[in-house]
XYZ file of C-alpha atoms in Angstrom:
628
model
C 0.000 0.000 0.000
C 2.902 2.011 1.033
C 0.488 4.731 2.638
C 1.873 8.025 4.177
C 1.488 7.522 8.072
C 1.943 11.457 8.248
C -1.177 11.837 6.598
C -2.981 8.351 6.910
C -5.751 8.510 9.932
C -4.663 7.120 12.957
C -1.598 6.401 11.641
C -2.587 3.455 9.385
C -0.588 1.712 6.705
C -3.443 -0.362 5.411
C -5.338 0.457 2.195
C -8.466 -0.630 -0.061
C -7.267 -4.051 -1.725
C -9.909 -2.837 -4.397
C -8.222 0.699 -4.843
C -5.367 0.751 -2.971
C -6.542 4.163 -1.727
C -5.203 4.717 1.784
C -7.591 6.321 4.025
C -6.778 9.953 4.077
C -7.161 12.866 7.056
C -9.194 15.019 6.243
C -6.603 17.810 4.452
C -4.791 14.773 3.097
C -4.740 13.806 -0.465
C -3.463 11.334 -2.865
C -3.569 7.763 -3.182
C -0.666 7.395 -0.314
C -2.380 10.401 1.843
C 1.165 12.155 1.292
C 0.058 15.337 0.023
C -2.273 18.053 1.058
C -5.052 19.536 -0.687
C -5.140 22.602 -2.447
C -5.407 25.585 -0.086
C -3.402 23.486 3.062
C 0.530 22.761 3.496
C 2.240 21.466 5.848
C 1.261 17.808 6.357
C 2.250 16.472 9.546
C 1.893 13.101 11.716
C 0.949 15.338 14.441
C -1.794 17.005 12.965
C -5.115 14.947 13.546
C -6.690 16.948 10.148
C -3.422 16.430 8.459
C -2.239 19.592 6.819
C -3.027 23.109 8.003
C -5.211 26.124 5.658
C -2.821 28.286 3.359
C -5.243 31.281 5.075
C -4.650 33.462 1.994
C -6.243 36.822 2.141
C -9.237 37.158 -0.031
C -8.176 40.035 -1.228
C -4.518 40.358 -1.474
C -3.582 36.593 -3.305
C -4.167 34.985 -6.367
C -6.117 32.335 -4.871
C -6.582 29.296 -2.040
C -3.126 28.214 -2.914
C -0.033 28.254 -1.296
C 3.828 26.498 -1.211
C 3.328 22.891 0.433
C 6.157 23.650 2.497
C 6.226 27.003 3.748
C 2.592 28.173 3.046
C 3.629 31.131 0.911
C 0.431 32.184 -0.424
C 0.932 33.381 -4.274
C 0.039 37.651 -4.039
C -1.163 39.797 -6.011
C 1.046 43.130 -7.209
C 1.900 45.324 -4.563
C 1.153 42.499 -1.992
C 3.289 41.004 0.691
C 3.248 38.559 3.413
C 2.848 34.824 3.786
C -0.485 35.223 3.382
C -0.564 38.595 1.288
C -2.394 40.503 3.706
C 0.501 43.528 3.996
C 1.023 46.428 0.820
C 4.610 46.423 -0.242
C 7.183 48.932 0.507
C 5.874 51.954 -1.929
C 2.662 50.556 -1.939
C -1.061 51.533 0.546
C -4.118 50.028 1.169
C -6.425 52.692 0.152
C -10.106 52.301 1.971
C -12.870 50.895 -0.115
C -15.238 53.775 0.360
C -16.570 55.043 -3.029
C -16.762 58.958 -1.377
C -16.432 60.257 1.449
C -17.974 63.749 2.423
C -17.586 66.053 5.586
C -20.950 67.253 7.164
C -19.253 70.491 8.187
C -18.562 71.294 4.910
C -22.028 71.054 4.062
C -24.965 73.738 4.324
C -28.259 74.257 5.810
C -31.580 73.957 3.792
C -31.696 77.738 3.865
C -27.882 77.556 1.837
C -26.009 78.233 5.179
C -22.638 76.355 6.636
C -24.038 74.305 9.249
C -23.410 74.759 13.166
C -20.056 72.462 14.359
C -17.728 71.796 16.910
C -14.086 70.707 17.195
C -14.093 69.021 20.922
C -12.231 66.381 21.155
C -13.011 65.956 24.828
C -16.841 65.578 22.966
C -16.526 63.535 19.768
C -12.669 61.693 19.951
C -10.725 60.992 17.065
C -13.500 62.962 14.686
C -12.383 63.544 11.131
C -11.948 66.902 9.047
C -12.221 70.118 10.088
C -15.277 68.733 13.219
C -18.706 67.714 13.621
C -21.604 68.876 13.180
C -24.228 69.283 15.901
C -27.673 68.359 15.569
C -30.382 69.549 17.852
C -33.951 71.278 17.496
C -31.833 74.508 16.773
C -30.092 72.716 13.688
C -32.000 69.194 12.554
C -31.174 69.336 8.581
C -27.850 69.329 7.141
C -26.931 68.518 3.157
C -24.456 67.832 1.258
C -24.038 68.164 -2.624
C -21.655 64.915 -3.950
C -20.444 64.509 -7.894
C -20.583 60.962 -8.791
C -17.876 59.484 -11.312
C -18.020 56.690 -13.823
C -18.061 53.433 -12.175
C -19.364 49.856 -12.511
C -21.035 50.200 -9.253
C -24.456 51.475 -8.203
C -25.770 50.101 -5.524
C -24.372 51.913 -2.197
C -25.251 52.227 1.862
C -24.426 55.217 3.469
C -22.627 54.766 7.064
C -22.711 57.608 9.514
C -19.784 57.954 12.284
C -21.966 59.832 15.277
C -22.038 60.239 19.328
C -25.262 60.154 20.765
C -25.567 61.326 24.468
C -29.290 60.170 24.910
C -30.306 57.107 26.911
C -32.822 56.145 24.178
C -32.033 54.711 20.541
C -32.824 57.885 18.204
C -34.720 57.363 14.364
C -33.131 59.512 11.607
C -32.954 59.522 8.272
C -31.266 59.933 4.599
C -32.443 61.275 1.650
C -30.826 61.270 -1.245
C -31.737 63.420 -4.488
C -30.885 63.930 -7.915
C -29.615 67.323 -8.568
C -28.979 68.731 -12.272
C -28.988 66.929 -15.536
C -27.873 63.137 -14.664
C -27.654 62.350 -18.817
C -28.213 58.436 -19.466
C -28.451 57.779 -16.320
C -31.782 60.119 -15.659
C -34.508 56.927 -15.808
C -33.062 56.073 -12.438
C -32.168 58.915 -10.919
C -34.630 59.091 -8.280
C -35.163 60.310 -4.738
C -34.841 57.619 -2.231
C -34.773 57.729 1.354
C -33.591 54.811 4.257
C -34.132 55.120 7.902
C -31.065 54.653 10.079
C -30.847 54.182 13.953
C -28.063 55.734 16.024
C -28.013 53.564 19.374
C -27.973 55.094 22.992
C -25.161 56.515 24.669
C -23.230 55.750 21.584
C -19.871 57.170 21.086
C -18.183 56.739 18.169
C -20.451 54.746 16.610
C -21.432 53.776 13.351
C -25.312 53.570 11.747
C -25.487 52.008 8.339
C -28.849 52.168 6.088
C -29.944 49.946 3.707
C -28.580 49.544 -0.478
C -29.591 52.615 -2.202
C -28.600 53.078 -5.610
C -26.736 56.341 -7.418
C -25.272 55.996 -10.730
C -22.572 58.948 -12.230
C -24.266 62.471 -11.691
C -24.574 64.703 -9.625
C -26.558 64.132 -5.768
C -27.841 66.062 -2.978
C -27.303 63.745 0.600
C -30.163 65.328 3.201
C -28.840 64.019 6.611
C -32.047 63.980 8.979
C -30.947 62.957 12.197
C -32.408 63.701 16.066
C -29.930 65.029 18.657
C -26.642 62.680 17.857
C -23.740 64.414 17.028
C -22.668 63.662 13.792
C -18.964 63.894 12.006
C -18.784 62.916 8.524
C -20.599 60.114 5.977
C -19.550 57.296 4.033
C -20.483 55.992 0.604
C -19.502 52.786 -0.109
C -20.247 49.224 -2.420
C -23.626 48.188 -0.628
C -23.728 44.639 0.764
C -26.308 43.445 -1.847
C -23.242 44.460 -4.218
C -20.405 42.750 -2.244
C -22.619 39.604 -2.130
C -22.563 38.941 -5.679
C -18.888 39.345 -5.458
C -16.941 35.640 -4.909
C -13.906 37.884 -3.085
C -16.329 38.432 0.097
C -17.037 34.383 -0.218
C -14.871 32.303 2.513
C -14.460 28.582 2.619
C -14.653 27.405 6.553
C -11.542 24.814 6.702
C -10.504 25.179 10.094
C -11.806 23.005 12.968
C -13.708 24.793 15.719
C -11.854 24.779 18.864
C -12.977 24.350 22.824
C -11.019 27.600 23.837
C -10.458 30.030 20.920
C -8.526 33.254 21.122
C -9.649 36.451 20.121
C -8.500 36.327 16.839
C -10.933 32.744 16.114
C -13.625 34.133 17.751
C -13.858 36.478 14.353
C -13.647 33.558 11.947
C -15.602 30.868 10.516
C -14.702 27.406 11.618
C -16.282 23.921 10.514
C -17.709 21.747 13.294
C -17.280 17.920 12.666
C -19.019 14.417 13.572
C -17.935 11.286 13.480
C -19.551 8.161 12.553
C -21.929 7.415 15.389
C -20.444 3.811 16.708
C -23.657 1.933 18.487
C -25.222 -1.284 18.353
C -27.084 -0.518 15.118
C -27.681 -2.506 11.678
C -24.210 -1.288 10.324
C -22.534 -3.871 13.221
C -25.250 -6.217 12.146
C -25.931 -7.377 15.779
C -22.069 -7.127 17.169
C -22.563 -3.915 19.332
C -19.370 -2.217 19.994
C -18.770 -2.264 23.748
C -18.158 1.013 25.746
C -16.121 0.251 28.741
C -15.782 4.119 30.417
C -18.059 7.337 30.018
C -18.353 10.950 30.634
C -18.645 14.566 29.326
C -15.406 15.838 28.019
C -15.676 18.644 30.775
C -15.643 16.011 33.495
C -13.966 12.898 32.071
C -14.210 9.757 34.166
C -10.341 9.172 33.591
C -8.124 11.622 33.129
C -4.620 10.513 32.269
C -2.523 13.341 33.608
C 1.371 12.963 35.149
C 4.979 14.633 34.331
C 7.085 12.428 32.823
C 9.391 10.111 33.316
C 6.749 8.376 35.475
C 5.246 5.718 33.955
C 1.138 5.631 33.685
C -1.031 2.824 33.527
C -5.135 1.974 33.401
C -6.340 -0.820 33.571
C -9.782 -1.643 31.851
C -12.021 -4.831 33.031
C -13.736 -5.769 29.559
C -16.891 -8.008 29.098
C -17.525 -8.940 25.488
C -20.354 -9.714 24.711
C -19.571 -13.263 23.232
C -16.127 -14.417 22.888
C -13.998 -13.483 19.270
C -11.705 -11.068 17.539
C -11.883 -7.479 18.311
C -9.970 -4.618 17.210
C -10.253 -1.535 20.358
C -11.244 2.098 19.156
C -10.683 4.889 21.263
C -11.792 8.876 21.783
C -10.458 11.026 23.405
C -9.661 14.475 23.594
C -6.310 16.067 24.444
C -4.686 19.734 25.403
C -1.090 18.169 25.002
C 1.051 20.870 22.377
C 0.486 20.931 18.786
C 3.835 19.118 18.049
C 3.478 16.593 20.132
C 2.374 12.535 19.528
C 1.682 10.587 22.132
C 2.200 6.795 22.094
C -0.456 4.832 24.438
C 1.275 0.966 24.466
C -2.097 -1.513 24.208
C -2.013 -4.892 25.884
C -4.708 -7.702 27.080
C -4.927 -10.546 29.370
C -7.457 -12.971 30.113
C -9.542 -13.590 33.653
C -6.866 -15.567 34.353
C -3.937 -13.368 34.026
C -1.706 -14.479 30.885
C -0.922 -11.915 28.451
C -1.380 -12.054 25.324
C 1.769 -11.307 23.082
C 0.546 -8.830 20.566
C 2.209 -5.472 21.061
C -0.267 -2.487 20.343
C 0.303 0.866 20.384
C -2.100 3.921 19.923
C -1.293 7.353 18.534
C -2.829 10.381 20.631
C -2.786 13.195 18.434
C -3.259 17.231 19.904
C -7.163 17.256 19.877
C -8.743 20.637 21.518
C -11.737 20.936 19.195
C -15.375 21.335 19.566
C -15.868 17.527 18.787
C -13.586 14.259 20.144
C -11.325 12.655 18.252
C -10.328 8.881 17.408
C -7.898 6.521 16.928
C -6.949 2.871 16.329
C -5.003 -0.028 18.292
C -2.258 -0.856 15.541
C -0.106 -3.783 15.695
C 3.984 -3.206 14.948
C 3.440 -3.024 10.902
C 0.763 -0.495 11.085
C -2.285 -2.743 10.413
C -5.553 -2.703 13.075
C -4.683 -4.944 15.612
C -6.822 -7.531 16.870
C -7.216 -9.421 19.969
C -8.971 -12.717 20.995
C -10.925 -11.674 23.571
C -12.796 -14.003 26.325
C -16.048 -12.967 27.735
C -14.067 -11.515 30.215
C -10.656 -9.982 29.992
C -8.186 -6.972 31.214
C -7.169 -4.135 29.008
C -4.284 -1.922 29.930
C -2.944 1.469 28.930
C 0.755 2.417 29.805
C 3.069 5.210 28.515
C 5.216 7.960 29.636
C 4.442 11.306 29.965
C 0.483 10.555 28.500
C -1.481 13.266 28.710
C -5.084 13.156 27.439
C -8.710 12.850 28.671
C -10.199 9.375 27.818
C -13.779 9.652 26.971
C -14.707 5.874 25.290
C -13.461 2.603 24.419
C -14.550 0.843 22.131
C -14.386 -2.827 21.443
C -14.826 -3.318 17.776
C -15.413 -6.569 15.814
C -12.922 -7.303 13.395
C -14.702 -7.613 10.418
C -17.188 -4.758 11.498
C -13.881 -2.260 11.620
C -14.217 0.507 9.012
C -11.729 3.367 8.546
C -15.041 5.524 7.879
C -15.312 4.974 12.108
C -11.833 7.112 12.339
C -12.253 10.351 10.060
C -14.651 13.691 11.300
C -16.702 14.643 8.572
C -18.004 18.279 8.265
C -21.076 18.948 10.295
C -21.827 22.500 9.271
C -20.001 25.690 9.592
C -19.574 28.243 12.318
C -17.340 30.066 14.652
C -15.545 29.128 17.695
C -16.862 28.272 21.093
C -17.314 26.557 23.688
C -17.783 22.787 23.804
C -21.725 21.610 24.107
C -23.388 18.109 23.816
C -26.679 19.643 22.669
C -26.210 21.339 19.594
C -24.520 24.013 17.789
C -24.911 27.394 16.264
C -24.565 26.296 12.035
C -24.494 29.126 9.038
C -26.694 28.252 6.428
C -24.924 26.602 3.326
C -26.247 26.953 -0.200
C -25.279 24.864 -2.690
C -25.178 25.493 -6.590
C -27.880 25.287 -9.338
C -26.585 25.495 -12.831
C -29.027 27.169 -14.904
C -31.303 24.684 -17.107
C -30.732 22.167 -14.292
C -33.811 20.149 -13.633
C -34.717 19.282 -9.863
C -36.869 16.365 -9.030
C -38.155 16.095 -5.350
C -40.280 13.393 -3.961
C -43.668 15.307 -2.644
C -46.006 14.839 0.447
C -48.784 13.394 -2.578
C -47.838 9.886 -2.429
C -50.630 8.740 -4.453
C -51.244 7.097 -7.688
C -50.318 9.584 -10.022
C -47.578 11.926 -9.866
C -47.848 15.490 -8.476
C -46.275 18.048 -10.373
C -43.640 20.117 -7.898
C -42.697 23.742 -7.752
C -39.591 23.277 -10.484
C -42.366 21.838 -12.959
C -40.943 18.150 -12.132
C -43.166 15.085 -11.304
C -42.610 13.440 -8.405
C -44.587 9.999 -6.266
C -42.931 7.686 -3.986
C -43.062 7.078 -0.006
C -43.994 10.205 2.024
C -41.379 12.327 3.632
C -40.811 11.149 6.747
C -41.704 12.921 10.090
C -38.119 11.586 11.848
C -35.583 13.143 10.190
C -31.495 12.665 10.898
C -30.634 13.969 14.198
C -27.795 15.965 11.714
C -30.444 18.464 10.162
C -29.846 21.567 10.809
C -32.372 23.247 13.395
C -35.217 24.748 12.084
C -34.439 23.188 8.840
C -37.471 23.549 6.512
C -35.646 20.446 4.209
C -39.015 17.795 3.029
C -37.200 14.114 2.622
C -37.847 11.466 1.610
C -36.948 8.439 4.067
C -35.420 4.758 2.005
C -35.487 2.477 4.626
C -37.096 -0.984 6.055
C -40.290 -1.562 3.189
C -40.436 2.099 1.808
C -36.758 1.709 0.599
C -37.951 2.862 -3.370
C -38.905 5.958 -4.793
C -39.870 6.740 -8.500
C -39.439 9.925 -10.045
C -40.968 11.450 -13.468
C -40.155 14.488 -15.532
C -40.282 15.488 -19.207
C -37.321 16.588 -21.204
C -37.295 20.369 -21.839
C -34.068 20.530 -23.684
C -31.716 17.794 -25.303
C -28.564 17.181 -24.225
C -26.193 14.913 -22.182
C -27.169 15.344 -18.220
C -25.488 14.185 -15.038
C -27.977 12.916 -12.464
C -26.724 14.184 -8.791
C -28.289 13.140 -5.504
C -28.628 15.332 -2.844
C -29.397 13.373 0.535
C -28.468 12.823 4.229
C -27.043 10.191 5.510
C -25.636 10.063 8.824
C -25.475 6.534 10.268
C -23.283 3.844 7.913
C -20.274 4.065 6.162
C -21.909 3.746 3.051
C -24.898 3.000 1.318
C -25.326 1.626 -2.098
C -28.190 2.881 -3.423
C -29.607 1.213 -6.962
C -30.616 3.693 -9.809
C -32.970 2.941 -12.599
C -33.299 5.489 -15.699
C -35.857 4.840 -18.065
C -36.611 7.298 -21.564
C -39.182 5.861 -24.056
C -37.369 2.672 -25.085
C -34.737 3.300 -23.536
C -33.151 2.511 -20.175
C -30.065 2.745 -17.815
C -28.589 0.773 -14.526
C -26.377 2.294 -12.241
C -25.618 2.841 -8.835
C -24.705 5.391 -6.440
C -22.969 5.009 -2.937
C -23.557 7.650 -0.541
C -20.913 8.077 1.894
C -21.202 8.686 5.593
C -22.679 12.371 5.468
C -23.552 14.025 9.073
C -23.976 17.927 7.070
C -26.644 19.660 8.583
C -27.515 20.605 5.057
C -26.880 17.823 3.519
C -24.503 15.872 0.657
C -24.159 15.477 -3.151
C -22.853 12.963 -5.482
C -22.850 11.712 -8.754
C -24.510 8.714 -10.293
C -22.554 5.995 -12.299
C -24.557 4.390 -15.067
C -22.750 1.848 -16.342
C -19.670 3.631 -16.242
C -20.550 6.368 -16.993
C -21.918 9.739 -15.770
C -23.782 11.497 -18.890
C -26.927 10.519 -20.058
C -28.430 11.643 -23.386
C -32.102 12.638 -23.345
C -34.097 13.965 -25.844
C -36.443 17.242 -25.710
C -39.948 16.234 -24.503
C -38.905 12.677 -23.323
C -40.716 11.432 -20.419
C -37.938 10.034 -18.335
C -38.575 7.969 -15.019
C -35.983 7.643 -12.153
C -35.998 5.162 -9.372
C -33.593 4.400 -6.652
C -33.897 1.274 -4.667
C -32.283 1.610 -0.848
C -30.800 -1.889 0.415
C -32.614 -3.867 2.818
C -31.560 -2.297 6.801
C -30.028 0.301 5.440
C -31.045 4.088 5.802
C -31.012 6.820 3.577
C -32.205 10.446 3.472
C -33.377 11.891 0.374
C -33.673 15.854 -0.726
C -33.549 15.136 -4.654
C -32.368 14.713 -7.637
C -30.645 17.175 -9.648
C -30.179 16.578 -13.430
C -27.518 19.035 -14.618
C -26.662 19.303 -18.428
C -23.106 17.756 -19.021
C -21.536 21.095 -20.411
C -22.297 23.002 -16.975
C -21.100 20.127 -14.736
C -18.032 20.762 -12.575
C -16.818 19.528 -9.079
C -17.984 22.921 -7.326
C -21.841 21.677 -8.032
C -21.150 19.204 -5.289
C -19.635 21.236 -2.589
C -21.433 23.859 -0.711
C -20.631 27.751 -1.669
C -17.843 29.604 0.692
C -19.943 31.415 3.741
C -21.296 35.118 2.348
C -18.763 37.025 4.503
C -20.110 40.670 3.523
C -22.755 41.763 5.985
C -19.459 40.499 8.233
C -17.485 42.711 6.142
C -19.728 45.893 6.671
C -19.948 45.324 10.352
C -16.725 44.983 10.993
C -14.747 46.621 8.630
C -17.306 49.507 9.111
C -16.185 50.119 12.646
C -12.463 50.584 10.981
C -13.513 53.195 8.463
C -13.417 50.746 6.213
């Protein structure tokens, strides 16, 4: 197999006989696992996801990308850094507002200069010459602005102020067209947005809502109660910066227990692992769980300065006599650098030790989920023991350092690598560890345009009901248990394969020839895989093939491809009637969303991951409170 143990999880130098794919962490790649991914560098044995993110700045590099080795991001002109987040010597970041204007230098509806102050003991750090005041002596000031060409036109306006009222205070901004505004006079219209300046504010910033001004020339009516107010900002609105993939960021990092101040700002992806129980996938061979406890009080800790030696001892019950391999999880504070190697041995009721020498690898594990690893015997395979009904495990090592949360005593031939690698949950930002649930972002996921989405309907009857995207659509109802996975509040209608309702037929008519790829988008949170059976049928015409949906615990679900007989196109013909049906195996679950058919020419591998997180309303916030 000759796998990478630097980037193999748990440290394992088996692979597929099939394949001979080695199973990879999660920023692993290749066939060995001795790469990373695009976007990560730095593969190390110590690293439970195996490779760090490249962390590029959105805005200053070329891409994801980076050097494998150092992480040098690849930046754009002018940009520096590992990362390319610092301008060049001779180079400056200029701010991204499209004008900025001074209220002082504004007038009065009667044409006069408005009433301002220069305190700094009153309004700190204020811009230009001062501030204006607003009060029942002065509650109008405007501002004439000269719009250049640009590609831009939708804007919001953000207001730097002090209030010193105890109540939140209603204003508002009006903007006007003023003079000829040429090609651009169809939508050159007043508009006006409310703002809100918060109590007791000071500095603060209020931002309205998108208004749109194209080249001309404007009149800005600033309407404000009581707040102080120094100068306004124009600037791309965030219904502009949406559309825009730079404000897009892909979540890569895991979320951690105790983040710093710098995480708390960024995304983060939370992860599962398959759930290990005494379920269908073990077909009756329940994995045993010898110790248990939250990971904020862990039933044993295993905590001492080395060179002293450590040792637990575990009294094991198997449930019958055979071959197990032992699983455990765990979580651990130990240094980033650092492995730890946990020597594995048994003995029977009666004392004699058995001669295999086992050793587990504790990897650095301070996330918002546990992590897991593998007995392995000396060559790097999963080790097995003979176990007796009843029997003695013991952990040793020097200088171990980890919290033990399970144990797990695995058949042999139940053992999966799928039971060792954290899939992606959902995305969200750090925090604190909790049992019960998590705070997940929305994730969208792309629909190529003259895709066609069928979706199994609540109208399981005899003949098909016709569904919002014009598709036809009768098979078992959608379930009312859903995966424990979904996100909460989810408003996702599927379609549950399972027990005697494990088939569900699909119809829709052709609208346009072509080749199309036939993707499934489905949950699926509780096997290491399930092989689901397709049938395609088209007048005369018909297709086999098969799709295997992977262990998928996203809170918004999973999409893959279907293989018809080696292939992934299909041709269809405008106004066919084509018929889809997937068949679930017997005792095996599996969620279904629907089915997208996607013409081949619009096909790529982004349709089956979910879009980076829309950063800009972030971006606005934040940023905002900077000046931009």
């Amino acid at each position: 197999c000759q796998c990478d143990r630097e980037g193999a999880l748990s440290g394992l130098a088996e692979c597929t006989q099939e394949t001979g794919q080695c199973p990879c962490k999660p920023h692993a790649d290749s066939r060995t696992c001795g790469q990373c991914q695009d976007g990560f560098f730095a593969l190390k044995a110590s690293s439970y996801l195996g490779c760090q993110a490249c962390g590029c700045d959105m805005g200053g590099s070329l891409g994801s990308g980076c050097d494998a080795g150092t992480g040098a991001c690849r930046c754009k002109k002018g940009v520096s850094g590992r990362s390319c987040s610092s301008p060049r010597q001779g180079y400056y970041f200029p701010g991204l507002e499209r004008l900025r204007v001074e209220l002082e230098d504004g007038r009065t509806p009667a044409g006069d200069p408005p009433r301002f102050g220069f305190d700094g003991a009153e309004f700190a750090n204020f811009s230009g010459r001062g501030y204006v005041k607003m009060s029942p002596l002065q509650e109008v000031v405007q501002v004439d602005v000269e719009l250049g060409p640009s590609t831009l036109d939708l804007y919001v306006v953000a207001l730097s102020y002090v209030s010193t009222l105890d109540v939140p205070v209603m204003g508002r901004v009006t903007v006007t067209p003023r003079g000829p505004q040429g090609a651009s006079a169809r939508s050159a219209v007043q508009q006006e947005k409310a703002v809100v300046f918060a109590a007791g504010m000071g500095p603060g910033r209020s931002i309205t809502e998108a208004i749109v001004l194209r080249p001309g020339s404007w009149t800005l009516i600033f309407e404000p109660h009581n707040p102080l107010k120094d100068h306004s900002l124009l600037l791309p609105s965030a219904g502009a910066l949406a559309e825009s993939p730079v404000l897009r960021q892909a979540a890569s990092d895991p979320c951690s227990v105790s983040p710093t101040a710098a995480q708390r700002a960024q995304l983060c992806c939370l992860r599962l692992t398959l759930h290990v129980a005494p379920t269908a996938a073990f077909n009756g061979d329940p994995p045993l769980c010898l110790s248990k406890a939250a990971i904020a009080a862990p039933l044993k800790v295993l905590n001492a300065p080395p060179p002293l030696q450590q040792s637990l001892y575990l009294a094991v019950r198997a449930p019958v006599a055979g071959r197990y391999s032992l699983l455990l999880e765990y979580a651990s504070e130990a240094e980033s650098e650092s492995v730890q190697e946990a020597r594995v041995s048994v003995r029977d009721a009666g004392g004699v030790q058995q001669s295999l020498r086992a050793s587990v690898q504790i990897l650095p594990c301070n996330y918002s989920f546990l992590c897991r690893a593998v007995a392995l015997d000396p060559s790097g395979g999963v080790a097995s023991y003979d176990l007796p009904e009843q029997a003695e495990l013991h952990l040793t090592g020097s200088g171990l350092n980890f919290l033990l949360h399970k144990v797990y005593l695995i058949p042999v031939h139940r053992f999966s690598a799928a039971l060792l690698e954290p899939r992606v949950h959902c995305v969200s930002r750090h925090g604190t560890y909790s049992p019960t649930g998590h705070e997940c972002l929305a994730s969208e996921f792309l629909f190529p345009a003259g895709s066609v989405r069928l979706a199994p309907t609540h109208d399981s009857a005899e003949k098909p009901g016709v569904g919002a995207s014009g598709t036809a659509a009768f098979g078992p109802r959608p379930q009312p248990r859903n995966p424990k996975t979904l996100a909460e509040g989810s408003s996702a209608e599927l379609a549950l394969l399972e027990g005697e309702e494990n088939q569900v037929r699909m119809i829709v008519r052709v609208e346009k020839s072509g080749r199309h790829v036939f993707l499934l988008h489905y949950f699926q949170p509780g096997q290491p895989s399930v092989h689901t059976k397709v049938a395609l049928k088209a007048s005369t015409w018909s297709w086999h093939g098969s799709f295997n949906a992977t262990f998928c615990p996203h809170a918004y679900g999973c999409r893959g491809v279907v293989a018809f007989e080696s292939q992934l196109g299909v041709d269809l013909r405008e106004g066919q009637e084509v018929s889809i049906t997937l068949t679930n195996p017997s005792g095996e679950a599996l969620w279904l969303a629907y089915v997208l058919a996607v013409p081949e020419h619009l096909f790529t591998p982004s349709v089956l991951r979910e879009e980076p997180v829309d950063r800009s309303r972030d971006f606005v916030t934040v940023c905002g409170a900077h000046g931009f």
